[in-house]
mmCIF file of C-alpha atoms in Angstrom:
data_model
loop_
_atom_site.group_PDB
_atom_site.id
_atom_site.type_symbol
_atom_site.label_atom_id
_atom_site.label_comp_id
_atom_site.label_asym_id
_atom_site.label_seq_id
_atom_site.Cartn_x
_atom_site.Cartn_y
_atom_site.Cartn_z
ATOM 1 C CA MET D 1 -18.300 3.215 -17.107
ATOM 2 C CA GLN D 2 -18.410 0.731 -15.030
ATOM 3 C CA TRP D 3 -15.726 -1.337 -14.564
ATOM 4 C CA GLY D 4 -16.902 -4.245 -12.601
ATOM 5 C CA LEU D 5 -17.751 -2.398 -9.920
ATOM 6 C CA PRO D 6 -20.589 -4.370 -7.173
ATOM 7 C CA PRO D 7 -23.204 -2.336 -5.865
ATOM 8 C CA TYR D 8 -23.535 0.563 -3.507
ATOM 9 C CA HIS D 9 -23.264 -0.312 -0.058
ATOM 10 C CA PRO D 10 -22.875 1.982 2.775
ATOM 11 C CA ALA D 11 -20.986 -0.266 4.915
ATOM 12 C CA LEU D 12 -19.168 -1.308 1.891
ATOM 13 C CA ASP D 13 -18.654 2.314 1.047
ATOM 14 C CA PHE D 14 -17.052 3.228 4.302
ATOM 15 C CA LEU D 15 -14.768 0.026 4.706
ATOM 16 C CA VAL D 16 -13.113 0.670 1.795
ATOM 17 C CA GLY D 17 -12.325 3.790 2.296
ATOM 18 C CA TRP D 18 -11.197 3.644 6.352
ATOM 19 C CA ILE D 19 -8.573 0.976 4.925
ATOM 20 C CA MET D 20 -7.768 2.533 1.280
ATOM 21 C CA GLY D 21 -8.082 5.827 3.177
ATOM 22 C CA THR D 22 -10.331 7.248 0.505
ATOM 23 C CA SER D 23 -13.769 8.466 0.703
ATOM 24 C CA TRP D 24 -15.461 6.550 -1.536
ATOM 25 C CA LYS D 25 -18.862 7.646 -1.961
ATOM 26 C CA LEU D 26 -22.035 6.697 -3.542
ATOM 27 C CA ALA D 27 -21.596 10.357 -5.533
ATOM 28 C CA GLY D 28 -18.696 9.623 -6.675
ATOM 29 C CA THR D 29 -19.261 6.598 -8.584
ATOM 30 C CA ARG D 30 -17.237 7.867 -11.601
ATOM 31 C CA ARG D 31 -14.439 8.799 -9.092
ATOM 32 C CA VAL D 32 -14.386 5.194 -8.075
ATOM 33 C CA CYS D 33 -14.198 3.852 -11.139
ATOM 34 C CA ALA D 34 -11.151 5.900 -11.972
ATOM 35 C CA ALA D 35 -9.657 5.366 -8.873
ATOM 36 C CA VAL D 36 -10.604 1.146 -9.472
ATOM 37 C CA LEU D 37 -9.148 1.602 -12.568
ATOM 38 C CA GLY D 38 -6.078 3.511 -11.990
ATOM 39 C CA ALA D 39 -5.170 0.856 -9.491
ATOM 40 C CA CYS D 40 -5.624 -1.644 -12.294
ATOM 41 C CA LEU D 41 -3.950 0.297 -14.539
ATOM 42 C CA ALA D 42 -0.735 1.972 -12.137
ATOM 43 C CA VAL D 43 -0.756 -2.159 -11.016
ATOM 44 C CA GLY D 44 -0.254 -3.144 -14.323
ATOM 45 C CA LEU D 45 1.900 -1.220 -15.586
ATOM 46 C CA ALA D 46 3.860 0.014 -13.059
ATOM 47 C CA GLY D 47 4.677 -1.833 -10.742
ATOM 48 C CA CYS D 48 3.790 -4.920 -9.230
ATOM 49 C CA GLY D 49 6.718 -6.990 -8.936
ATOM 50 C CA GLY D 50 6.903 -8.963 -11.642
ATOM 51 C CA GLY D 51 8.268 -10.579 -14.754
ATOM 52 C CA SER D 52 10.663 -13.140 -15.957
ATOM 53 C CA SER D 53 13.502 -11.025 -16.653
ATOM 54 C CA ALA D 54 14.040 -10.119 -12.802
ATOM 55 C CA PRO D 55 17.717 -9.829 -11.573
ATOM 56 C CA ALA D 56 18.802 -13.154 -10.292
ATOM 57 C CA ASP D 57 19.970 -11.671 -6.980
ATOM 58 C CA GLY D 58 15.448 -10.763 -6.308
ATOM 59 C CA GLY D 59 15.483 -7.192 -8.374
ATOM 60 C CA THR D 60 17.851 -5.362 -5.468
ATOM 61 C CA PRO D 61 16.357 -1.744 -5.855
ATOM 62 C CA THR D 62 18.199 0.832 -7.787
ATOM 63 C CA THR D 63 17.327 4.312 -6.436
ATOM 64 C CA PRO D 64 20.063 5.857 -5.070
ATOM 65 C CA PRO D 65 19.886 6.511 -1.584
ATOM 66 C CA ILE D 66 20.540 10.214 0.028
ATOM 67 C CA PRO D 67 23.343 10.142 2.117
ATOM 68 C CA PRO D 68 22.852 7.506 5.627
ATOM 69 C CA GLU D 69 23.081 10.114 7.808
ATOM 70 C CA ARG D 70 20.063 11.813 6.957
ATOM 71 C CA SER D 71 18.335 9.402 5.955
ATOM 72 C CA GLY D 72 15.543 8.426 8.012
ATOM 73 C CA ARG D 73 16.192 12.163 10.302
ATOM 74 C CA LEU D 74 13.668 12.839 12.511
ATOM 75 C CA GLU D 75 12.747 16.729 11.535
ATOM 76 C CA SER D 76 9.978 17.827 13.548
ATOM 77 C CA ALA D 77 7.279 15.939 15.753
ATOM 78 C CA ARG D 78 3.695 18.235 16.202
ATOM 79 C CA LEU D 79 0.755 16.803 18.568
ATOM 80 C CA LEU D 80 -2.314 16.442 16.726
ATOM 81 C CA GLY D 81 -4.497 15.588 19.606
ATOM 82 C CA SER D 82 -6.525 12.810 21.293
ATOM 83 C CA ILE D 83 -9.325 10.446 21.216
ATOM 84 C CA PRO D 84 -11.499 8.911 23.731
ATOM 85 C CA ALA D 85 -12.505 5.246 22.768
ATOM 86 C CA SER D 86 -15.457 6.083 22.908
ATOM 87 C CA GLU D 87 -15.547 8.271 19.998
ATOM 88 C CA ILE D 88 -13.619 5.742 18.321
ATOM 89 C CA VAL D 89 -16.454 3.279 18.763
ATOM 90 C CA ALA D 90 -19.082 5.398 18.160
ATOM 91 C CA ALA D 91 -17.547 6.467 14.561
ATOM 92 C CA LEU D 92 -17.122 2.955 13.904
ATOM 93 C CA ALA D 93 -20.873 2.467 14.630
ATOM 94 C CA ALA D 94 -21.837 5.811 13.358
ATOM 95 C CA LYS D 95 -20.190 4.218 9.957
ATOM 96 C CA GLU D 96 -21.903 0.587 10.296
ATOM 97 C CA SER D 97 -18.316 -0.672 10.003
ATOM 98 C CA LEU D 98 -18.224 -4.332 8.438
ATOM 99 C CA ALA D 99 -15.029 -4.702 9.972
ATOM 100 C CA GLN D 100 -15.051 -7.754 12.659
ATOM 101 C CA ASP D 101 -12.899 -8.097 16.197
ATOM 102 C CA VAL D 102 -12.488 -4.345 15.991
ATOM 103 C CA VAL D 103 -13.091 -3.758 19.480
ATOM 104 C CA PRO D 104 -11.030 -0.144 20.516
ATOM 105 C CA ARG D 105 -10.082 -0.341 24.065
ATOM 106 C CA TYR D 106 -7.348 2.342 24.239
ATOM 107 C CA GLY D 107 -8.037 6.043 23.853
ATOM 108 C CA VAL D 108 -5.482 7.690 20.941
ATOM 109 C CA THR D 109 -3.253 10.423 20.822
ATOM 110 C CA SER D 110 -1.643 11.570 17.739
ATOM 111 C CA TYR D 111 1.303 13.543 16.237
ATOM 112 C CA ARG D 112 2.055 14.355 12.879
ATOM 113 C CA LEU D 113 6.721 13.432 12.530
ATOM 114 C CA ASP D 114 8.206 15.396 9.159
ATOM 115 C CA TYR D 115 11.201 13.484 8.603
ATOM 116 C CA LEU D 116 13.903 12.622 5.410
ATOM 117 C CA THR D 117 13.851 10.261 2.705
ATOM 118 C CA ALA D 118 14.054 9.981 -0.978
ATOM 119 C CA ASP D 119 12.030 10.562 -3.970
ATOM 120 C CA ALA D 120 11.777 8.193 -7.007
ATOM 121 C CA ASP D 121 15.125 9.962 -8.283
ATOM 122 C CA GLY D 122 16.890 9.229 -4.681
ATOM 123 C CA ARG D 123 16.780 13.199 -4.298
ATOM 124 C CA GLU D 124 16.330 14.245 -0.727
ATOM 125 C CA VAL D 125 13.064 15.274 0.688
ATOM 126 C CA ARG D 126 11.395 16.093 3.596
ATOM 127 C CA ALA D 127 7.750 13.492 3.918
ATOM 128 C CA SER D 128 5.452 12.971 6.862
ATOM 129 C CA GLY D 129 3.780 10.684 9.055
ATOM 130 C CA LEU D 130 1.021 9.658 11.406
ATOM 131 C CA VAL D 131 2.187 8.048 14.350
ATOM 132 C CA SER D 132 -1.251 6.964 16.697
ATOM 133 C CA VAL D 133 -0.415 5.973 20.632
ATOM 134 C CA PRO D 134 -2.825 3.872 22.558
ATOM 135 C CA ILE D 135 -3.049 5.903 25.480
ATOM 136 C CA LYS D 136 -2.366 3.283 28.635
ATOM 137 C CA ALA D 137 -0.974 2.979 32.222
ATOM 138 C CA ALA D 138 2.492 4.950 32.493
ATOM 139 C CA GLY D 139 5.588 2.545 31.642
ATOM 140 C CA ALA D 140 3.763 0.056 29.490
ATOM 141 C CA LYS D 141 4.754 -0.910 26.638
ATOM 142 C CA SER D 142 3.014 -1.068 23.139
ATOM 143 C CA PRO D 143 3.664 -3.351 19.795
ATOM 144 C CA VAL D 144 4.917 -1.319 16.764
ATOM 145 C CA LEU D 145 2.278 -1.860 13.949
ATOM 146 C CA SER D 146 3.162 -0.017 10.667
ATOM 147 C CA TYR D 147 0.237 0.506 8.148
ATOM 148 C CA GLN D 148 1.323 0.864 4.583
ATOM 149 C CA HIS D 149 -2.632 2.422 3.534
ATOM 150 C CA GLY D 150 -4.058 1.967 -0.546
ATOM 151 C CA THR D 151 -4.225 4.597 -2.909
ATOM 152 C CA LEU D 152 -5.233 8.203 -2.607
ATOM 153 C CA PHE D 153 -5.957 10.751 -4.735
ATOM 154 C CA LYS D 154 -6.603 13.972 -1.937
ATOM 155 C CA ASP D 155 -3.896 15.107 0.417
ATOM 156 C CA ALA D 156 -6.672 15.925 2.849
ATOM 157 C CA GLU D 157 -6.949 11.755 3.341
ATOM 158 C CA ALA D 158 -3.262 11.295 4.403
ATOM 159 C CA PRO D 159 -2.905 9.803 8.026
ATOM 160 C CA SER D 160 -1.263 12.636 9.415
ATOM 161 C CA ASN D 161 -4.144 14.912 7.949
ATOM 162 C CA ASN D 162 -7.211 13.204 8.914
ATOM 163 C CA ALA D 163 -6.020 11.470 12.098
ATOM 164 C CA VAL D 164 -10.009 11.047 13.514
ATOM 165 C CA ALA D 165 -12.288 8.516 14.909
ATOM 166 C CA SER D 166 -12.622 6.461 11.693
ATOM 167 C CA GLU D 167 -8.830 6.811 10.610
ATOM 168 C CA VAL D 168 -7.114 3.279 9.904
ATOM 169 C CA ALA D 169 -3.904 4.109 12.180
ATOM 170 C CA VAL D 170 -6.349 5.379 15.283
ATOM 171 C CA VAL D 171 -8.381 2.881 15.006
ATOM 172 C CA LEU D 172 -5.400 -0.135 15.439
ATOM 173 C CA ALA D 173 -3.665 2.203 17.848
ATOM 174 C CA SER D 174 -6.805 1.523 20.028
ATOM 175 C CA LEU D 175 -6.398 -1.918 19.838
ATOM 176 C CA GLY D 176 -3.296 -1.802 21.145
ATOM 177 C CA TYR D 177 -0.548 -0.952 18.919
ATOM 178 C CA ILE D 178 1.615 1.732 18.092
ATOM 179 C CA VAL D 179 0.250 2.792 14.891
ATOM 180 C CA LEU D 180 2.886 3.877 12.208
ATOM 181 C CA ALA D 181 1.145 5.655 9.378
ATOM 182 C CA PRO D 182 3.397 7.571 6.416
ATOM 183 C CA ASP D 183 1.850 9.639 4.333
ATOM 184 C CA TYR D 184 3.966 8.278 1.270
ATOM 185 C CA VAL D 185 6.250 10.579 -0.847
ATOM 186 C CA GLY D 186 3.851 12.702 -2.490
ATOM 187 C CA PHE D 187 1.590 13.454 0.515
ATOM 188 C CA GLY D 188 1.045 15.845 3.381
ATOM 189 C CA ALA D 189 4.768 17.238 4.055
ATOM 190 C CA SER D 190 6.073 16.381 0.384
ATOM 191 C CA LYS D 191 2.844 17.404 -1.617
ATOM 192 C CA GLY D 192 4.261 18.909 -4.755
ATOM 193 C CA THR D 193 6.961 16.050 -5.184
ATOM 194 C CA PRO D 194 5.468 13.301 -7.463
ATOM 195 C CA HIS D 195 4.186 10.745 -5.823
ATOM 196 C CA PRO D 196 5.906 7.282 -6.626
ATOM 197 C CA TYR D 197 3.089 5.086 -7.360
ATOM 198 C CA LEU D 198 4.214 1.295 -7.049
ATOM 199 C CA LEU D 199 7.745 2.427 -7.832
ATOM 200 C CA ALA D 200 9.794 -0.269 -5.190
ATOM 201 C CA ALA D 201 12.658 1.350 -4.125
ATOM 202 C CA PRO D 202 10.980 4.938 -2.781
ATOM 203 C CA SER D 203 8.180 3.595 -1.937
ATOM 204 C CA ALA D 204 10.259 1.377 0.433
ATOM 205 C CA ALA D 205 12.438 4.180 1.876
ATOM 206 C CA ALA D 206 9.379 6.407 2.845
ATOM 207 C CA THR D 207 8.352 3.572 4.776
ATOM 208 C CA VAL D 208 11.907 2.558 6.098
ATOM 209 C CA ASP D 209 12.739 5.830 6.509
ATOM 210 C CA PHE D 210 9.662 6.459 9.075
ATOM 211 C CA LEU D 211 10.654 3.299 10.902
ATOM 212 C CA THR D 212 13.211 4.785 11.863
ATOM 213 C CA ALA D 213 12.216 8.825 12.680
ATOM 214 C CA ALA D 214 9.511 7.373 14.628
ATOM 215 C CA ARG D 215 12.102 5.318 16.168
ATOM 216 C CA THR D 216 14.287 8.752 17.366
ATOM 217 C CA TRP D 217 10.166 10.090 18.337
ATOM 218 C CA ARG D 218 9.668 7.912 20.725
ATOM 219 C CA SER D 219 13.274 7.629 22.156
ATOM 220 C CA GLN D 220 12.961 11.200 23.188
ATOM 221 C CA ALA D 221 9.259 11.388 23.783
ATOM 222 C CA GLY D 222 9.448 8.514 26.116
ATOM 223 C CA VAL D 223 6.673 6.142 23.851
ATOM 224 C CA ALA D 224 7.961 2.810 25.148
ATOM 225 C CA ASP D 225 7.739 -0.050 22.869
ATOM 226 C CA ASN D 226 8.253 -3.781 23.831
ATOM 227 C CA GLY D 227 10.863 -4.828 21.591
ATOM 228 C CA GLN D 228 8.171 -5.983 18.431
ATOM 229 C CA LEU D 229 7.479 -4.706 14.807
ATOM 230 C CA PHE D 230 4.932 -5.641 12.144
ATOM 231 C CA LEU D 231 3.807 -5.219 9.262
ATOM 232 C CA THR D 232 0.470 -4.536 6.694
ATOM 233 C CA GLY D 233 -1.580 -3.166 4.479
ATOM 234 C CA TYR D 234 -3.693 -3.485 1.485
ATOM 235 C CA SER D 235 -3.290 -3.207 -2.487
ATOM 236 C CA GLU D 236 -1.028 -0.512 -2.729
ATOM 237 C CA GLY D 237 -0.411 -1.051 0.899
ATOM 238 C CA GLY D 238 0.541 -4.493 0.423
ATOM 239 C CA TYR D 239 3.066 -3.787 -2.233
ATOM 240 C CA VAL D 240 4.471 -1.072 -0.117
ATOM 241 C CA THR D 241 4.328 -3.362 2.855
ATOM 242 C CA MET D 242 6.851 -6.002 0.682
ATOM 243 C CA ALA D 243 8.651 -3.625 -0.723
ATOM 244 C CA ALA D 244 9.728 -2.272 2.671
ATOM 245 C CA HIS D 245 10.295 -5.650 3.958
ATOM 246 C CA ARG D 246 12.219 -6.736 0.991
ATOM 247 C CA ALA D 247 14.231 -3.689 1.466
ATOM 248 C CA LEU D 248 14.956 -4.058 5.470
ATOM 249 C CA GLN D 249 15.992 -7.557 4.694
ATOM 250 C CA ALA D 250 18.603 -6.272 1.478
ATOM 251 C CA SER D 251 20.047 -3.557 3.860
ATOM 252 C CA GLY D 252 20.722 -6.411 7.178
ATOM 253 C CA SER D 253 18.427 -2.793 8.549
ATOM 254 C CA PRO D 254 18.512 -2.784 12.491
ATOM 255 C CA HIS D 255 14.971 -2.734 12.447
ATOM 256 C CA LEU D 256 14.917 -6.615 11.168
ATOM 257 C CA GLN D 257 15.260 -7.054 14.720
ATOM 258 C CA GLN D 258 12.283 -5.500 16.068
ATOM 259 C CA LEU D 259 10.210 -7.513 12.847
ATOM 260 C CA ARG D 260 7.932 -10.529 13.983
ATOM 261 C CA LEU D 261 5.349 -10.754 11.181
ATOM 262 C CA VAL D 262 3.903 -9.037 7.869
ATOM 263 C CA VAL D 263 0.497 -9.667 6.495
ATOM 264 C CA PRO D 264 0.072 -7.963 3.101
ATOM 265 C CA GLY D 265 -3.321 -7.894 1.629
ATOM 266 C CA ALA D 266 -4.416 -7.765 -2.167
ATOM 267 C CA GLY D 267 -0.768 -6.173 -3.579
ATOM 268 C CA PRO D 268 0.611 -6.000 -7.223
ATOM 269 C CA TYR D 269 3.845 -7.871 -6.363
ATOM 270 C CA ASN D 270 4.137 -9.464 -9.482
ATOM 271 C CA VAL D 271 4.725 -7.281 -13.106
ATOM 272 C CA GLN D 272 4.209 -9.479 -15.298
ATOM 273 C CA THR D 273 1.202 -11.264 -14.000
ATOM 274 C CA THR D 274 -0.616 -8.195 -13.105
ATOM 275 C CA MET D 275 -0.755 -6.985 -16.766
ATOM 276 C CA ASP D 276 -1.467 -10.101 -18.261
ATOM 277 C CA GLY D 277 -4.802 -9.772 -16.491
ATOM 278 C CA LEU D 278 -4.693 -6.132 -16.747
ATOM 279 C CA VAL D 279 -5.082 -6.762 -20.803
ATOM 280 C CA ASP D 280 -7.176 -9.160 -20.517
ATOM 281 C CA LEU D 281 -9.812 -6.982 -18.710
ATOM 282 C CA VAL D 282 -9.187 -3.446 -20.640
ATOM 283 C CA ARG D 283 -9.994 -6.425 -24.051
ATOM 284 C CA GLN D 284 -13.214 -6.511 -22.415
ATOM 285 C CA GLU D 285 -14.176 -2.800 -20.985
ATOM 286 C CA GLN D 286 -12.667 -1.215 -24.128
ATOM 287 C CA PRO D 287 -11.581 -3.161 -27.179
ATOM 288 C CA LEU D 288 -10.619 -0.142 -28.745
ATOM 289 C CA ILE D 289 -7.826 0.627 -25.941
ATOM 290 C CA GLY D 290 -7.220 -3.012 -25.595
ATOM 291 C CA ALA D 291 -6.803 -4.004 -29.467
ATOM 292 C CA LEU D 292 -4.317 -0.764 -29.049
ATOM 293 C CA ILE D 293 -2.571 -2.486 -25.644
ATOM 294 C CA ASN D 294 -0.288 -5.617 -27.368
ATOM 295 C CA PRO D 295 2.880 -5.998 -25.257
ATOM 296 C CA GLY D 296 5.547 -6.421 -27.170
ATOM 297 C CA PHE D 297 4.372 -4.368 -30.155
ATOM 298 C CA LEU D 298 3.843 -0.938 -28.431
ATOM 299 C CA ARG D 299 6.871 0.578 -29.118
ATOM 300 C CA HIS D 300 5.778 0.308 -32.702
ATOM 301 C CA LEU D 301 2.902 2.495 -32.332
ATOM 302 C CA GLY D 302 2.807 5.754 -34.141
ATOM 303 C CA GLY D 303 3.871 9.481 -32.132
ATOM 304 C CA SER D 304 0.366 10.119 -32.137
ATOM 305 C CA VAL D 305 -0.946 6.662 -31.497
ATOM 306 C CA GLN D 306 1.400 6.324 -28.165
ATOM 307 C CA ARG D 307 0.492 9.520 -27.201
ATOM 308 C CA GLU D 308 -3.179 9.413 -27.535
ATOM 309 C CA VAL D 309 -3.294 5.913 -25.563
ATOM 310 C CA ARG D 310 -0.946 7.501 -22.964
ATOM 311 C CA ARG D 311 -3.644 10.349 -22.769
ATOM 312 C CA LEU D 312 -6.141 7.851 -22.042
ATOM 313 C CA LEU D 313 -4.293 5.893 -19.588
ATOM 314 C CA LEU D 314 -3.730 8.637 -17.835
ATOM 315 C CA ARG D 315 -6.612 9.859 -17.932
ATOM 316 C CA ALA D 316 -7.772 6.350 -16.615
ATOM 317 C CA LEU D 317 -5.659 6.701 -13.833
ATOM 318 C CA ILE D 318 -5.891 9.742 -12.577
ATOM 319 C CA PRO D 319 -9.117 11.528 -11.336
ATOM 320 C CA GLY D 320 -9.902 14.997 -11.993
ATOM 321 C CA ASP D 321 -9.891 16.079 -9.052
ATOM 322 C CA ALA D 322 -6.823 14.847 -7.932
ATOM 323 C CA ASP D 323 -4.914 17.579 -6.042
ATOM 324 C CA VAL D 324 -1.330 15.327 -5.629
ATOM 325 C CA ALA D 325 0.903 14.451 -8.493
ATOM 326 C CA TYR D 326 1.963 11.269 -9.846
ATOM 327 C CA ASP D 327 5.183 10.311 -10.963
ATOM 328 C CA THR D 328 3.776 8.155 -14.631
ATOM 329 C CA ARG D 329 7.186 7.031 -16.020
ATOM 330 C CA PHE D 330 6.295 3.540 -15.203
ATOM 331 C CA ILE D 331 4.037 4.178 -18.772
ATOM 332 C CA ASP D 332 6.166 5.357 -20.215
ATOM 333 C CA HIS D 333 8.060 1.734 -19.118
ATOM 334 C CA PHE D 334 5.335 0.343 -20.568
ATOM 335 C CA LEU D 335 4.843 1.848 -23.767
ATOM 336 C CA ALA D 336 8.491 1.685 -24.626
ATOM 337 C CA ASP D 337 8.484 -2.265 -24.327
ATOM 338 C CA ASP D 338 10.241 -2.057 -21.286
ATOM 339 C CA VAL D 339 10.137 -5.043 -19.584
ATOM 340 C CA LEU D 340 13.894 -4.859 -17.554
ATOM 341 C CA ALA D 341 13.267 -0.943 -16.701
ATOM 342 C CA LEU D 342 9.859 -1.964 -15.611
ATOM 343 C CA ALA D 343 10.751 -4.801 -13.548
ATOM 344 C CA SER D 344 13.401 -2.894 -12.373
ATOM 345 C CA ALA D 345 11.887 -0.306 -10.988
ATOM 346 C CA SER D 346 8.440 -1.993 -10.126
ATOM 347 C CA ASN D 347 9.493 -5.565 -8.709
ATOM 348 C CA VAL D 348 8.986 -6.706 -5.534
ATOM 349 C CA TYR D 349 7.752 -10.911 -4.989
ATOM 350 C CA ASP D 350 11.306 -12.457 -6.915
ATOM 351 C CA TRP D 351 12.948 -12.841 -3.344
ATOM 352 C CA LYS D 352 13.625 -15.361 -0.115
ATOM 353 C CA PRO D 353 12.087 -13.557 2.771
ATOM 354 C CA ASN D 354 13.563 -14.521 6.643
ATOM 355 C CA VAL D 355 10.241 -13.760 8.603
ATOM 356 C CA PRO D 356 6.887 -14.697 7.975
ATOM 357 C CA VAL D 357 5.262 -13.343 5.563
ATOM 358 C CA ARG D 358 1.106 -14.020 5.530
ATOM 359 C CA LEU D 359 -0.389 -13.546 1.918
ATOM 360 C CA TYR D 360 -4.053 -12.475 1.976
ATOM 361 C CA HIS D 361 -5.693 -12.362 -1.806
ATOM 362 C CA GLY D 362 -9.581 -12.970 -3.578
ATOM 363 C CA ARG D 363 -9.334 -15.287 -6.568
ATOM 364 C CA ASP D 364 -12.305 -12.801 -7.833
ATOM 365 C CA ASP D 365 -10.063 -9.932 -7.468
ATOM 366 C CA ARG D 366 -10.335 -8.417 -11.225
ATOM 367 C CA THR D 367 -8.353 -4.979 -9.868
ATOM 368 C CA VAL D 368 -4.913 -6.937 -8.668
ATOM 369 C CA PRO D 369 -4.948 -10.882 -10.100
ATOM 370 C CA TYR D 370 -5.103 -13.761 -7.863
ATOM 371 C CA ALA D 371 -2.419 -14.974 -9.701
ATOM 372 C CA SER D 372 0.069 -12.155 -8.683
ATOM 373 C CA SER D 373 -0.056 -13.725 -5.247
ATOM 374 C CA VAL D 374 0.170 -16.945 -6.815
ATOM 375 C CA SER D 375 3.293 -16.395 -7.879
ATOM 376 C CA THR D 376 4.570 -14.775 -5.157
ATOM 377 C CA LEU D 377 4.191 -17.677 -3.038
ATOM 378 C CA ARG D 378 5.323 -20.148 -5.594
ATOM 379 C CA THR D 379 8.452 -18.247 -6.516
ATOM 380 C CA MET D 380 9.277 -17.039 -2.521
ATOM 381 C CA GLN D 381 8.762 -20.874 -1.807
ATOM 382 C CA ASP D 382 11.408 -21.763 -4.684
ATOM 383 C CA ARG D 383 14.086 -19.875 -3.296
ATOM 384 C CA GLY D 384 13.712 -21.788 -0.192
ATOM 385 C CA ALA D 385 11.300 -19.980 2.466
ATOM 386 C CA SER D 386 8.985 -22.969 2.885
ATOM 387 C CA ASP D 387 6.585 -21.744 4.663
ATOM 388 C CA LEU D 388 7.739 -19.106 6.334
ATOM 389 C CA VAL D 389 5.263 -17.734 2.849
ATOM 390 C CA SER D 390 1.401 -18.835 2.731
ATOM 391 C CA LEU D 391 -1.118 -17.878 1.490
ATOM 392 C CA THR D 392 -4.995 -17.370 2.968
ATOM 393 C CA GLU D 393 -7.690 -17.187 0.002
ATOM 394 C CA CYS D 394 -10.592 -14.537 1.076
ATOM 395 C CA ARG D 395 -13.875 -16.641 0.971
ATOM 396 C CA ALA D 396 -15.832 -13.532 0.648
ATOM 397 C CA GLN D 397 -19.283 -14.144 -0.606
ATOM 398 C CA PRO D 398 -21.125 -13.916 -3.371
ATOM 399 C CA VAL D 399 -18.223 -12.875 -4.832
ATOM 400 C CA ALA D 400 -14.301 -11.930 -3.758
ATOM 401 C CA GLY D 401 -13.011 -9.739 -5.722
ATOM 402 C CA HIS D 402 -11.086 -6.658 -4.355
ATOM 403 C CA LEU D 403 -13.237 -4.567 -2.201
ATOM 404 C CA GLN D 404 -15.490 -7.518 -1.354
ATOM 405 C CA CYS D 405 -11.749 -8.898 0.344
ATOM 406 C CA VAL D 406 -11.096 -5.994 2.533
ATOM 407 C CA PRO D 407 -13.478 -7.194 5.344
ATOM 408 C CA PRO D 408 -12.137 -10.207 6.167
ATOM 409 C CA PHE D 409 -8.575 -9.444 5.496
ATOM 410 C CA ILE D 410 -8.896 -6.824 8.382
ATOM 411 C CA THR D 411 -10.182 -10.001 10.564
ATOM 412 C CA PHE D 412 -7.616 -12.101 8.720
ATOM 413 C CA MET D 413 -4.515 -9.132 9.568
ATOM 414 C CA LEU D 414 -5.918 -9.119 13.314
ATOM 415 C CA GLY D 415 -6.120 -12.824 13.936
ATOM 416 C CA GLN D 416 -2.573 -13.304 12.355
ATOM 417 C CA LEU D 417 -1.319 -10.682 14.964
ATOM 418 C CA ALA D 418 -2.650 -11.551 17.925
ATOM 419 C CA PRO D 419 -0.954 -14.815 18.813
ATOM 420 C CA VAL D 420 2.257 -13.244 18.011
ATOM 421 C CA ALA D 421 1.682 -9.858 19.306
ATOM 422 C CA GLN D 422 2.240 -9.154 23.504
ATOM 423 C CA ASP D 423 1.391 -6.153 25.406
ATOM 424 C CA LEU D 424 -1.939 -5.192 23.963
#
């Protein structure tokens, strides 16, 4: 079944996989449908961060932390190899990249770091991530760019398992950034632990703790940064970026001293707004399911009917060939009409940032509604953020949809960083 997907285009096929970390292939159209619907369902059901019932303080994460002296501790570092700039150029050309303004300047050396973070229940887990470093002259410094990837269903596609010339972290590092790309819990070293899909606290922890572990590694390895930190990501990556930014600020993290700019794209920050869009989409495409998904009445469904709805949602969310586990408690919150639990676990939009946030979204996005970013902008400004927060509308033609806005997001993100980033 098609869920409003655009016609296949090989260049778009590559770029979506490039930024979202997924191998989107024509032969896998059914998988693409599942992935897009999965993002839609997970976004709507799990966590885009919204709802009028948010706590007055903006919904500070409630997951109990692991002991501070262990959270973010570097466990190991392993060299993955180096790739010359010419190979990165060739990889982009071979894939018919639609990314504008991406002209590799440096070769890149990549490493896999293992570190300690927390799962969805606050339990300690060993996770991993990719660090890609531009090959510059001895002693040269670089800004740090933390890149949070989009939804993945294959462990092999996690950044530290895929340090190839076309991997987004590698390509961004070839522009002069030290790029950090956490695998997330459930991938890489933590495969087998359920991935806390769009759950705010563990999503933030995996990113923030990786920042800490990478800082330790840079000190030990003599890799010099210039004191600047940037955060970015698209789709689920945009959500994780926002969750990490909020967590940094709420905790008064020392990383804030380096944070200069945050650029999230098309993230499901507002759960209620995204739910409204999801329900409309499901009703159009699946009248039977749509008739059952009526917030406020779900808890009154009979046990067998509720189990069937849950089964259908899971089948749509996770493709049959996925080889990673997903934490699906958000579906239980949704089916129980537990708005407070869903909001507490997933909200990331209702707070006041103290560092510039540059939102980006397409008005025609049917996977993550444009209204999610609009409500985020308005809420943050209502809290006093003023022009620290802005929203730029994707103008992709003929349709500014979720996938179509990936190429212009890359251009936008790099354009936002360019006037601020030094030592590139």
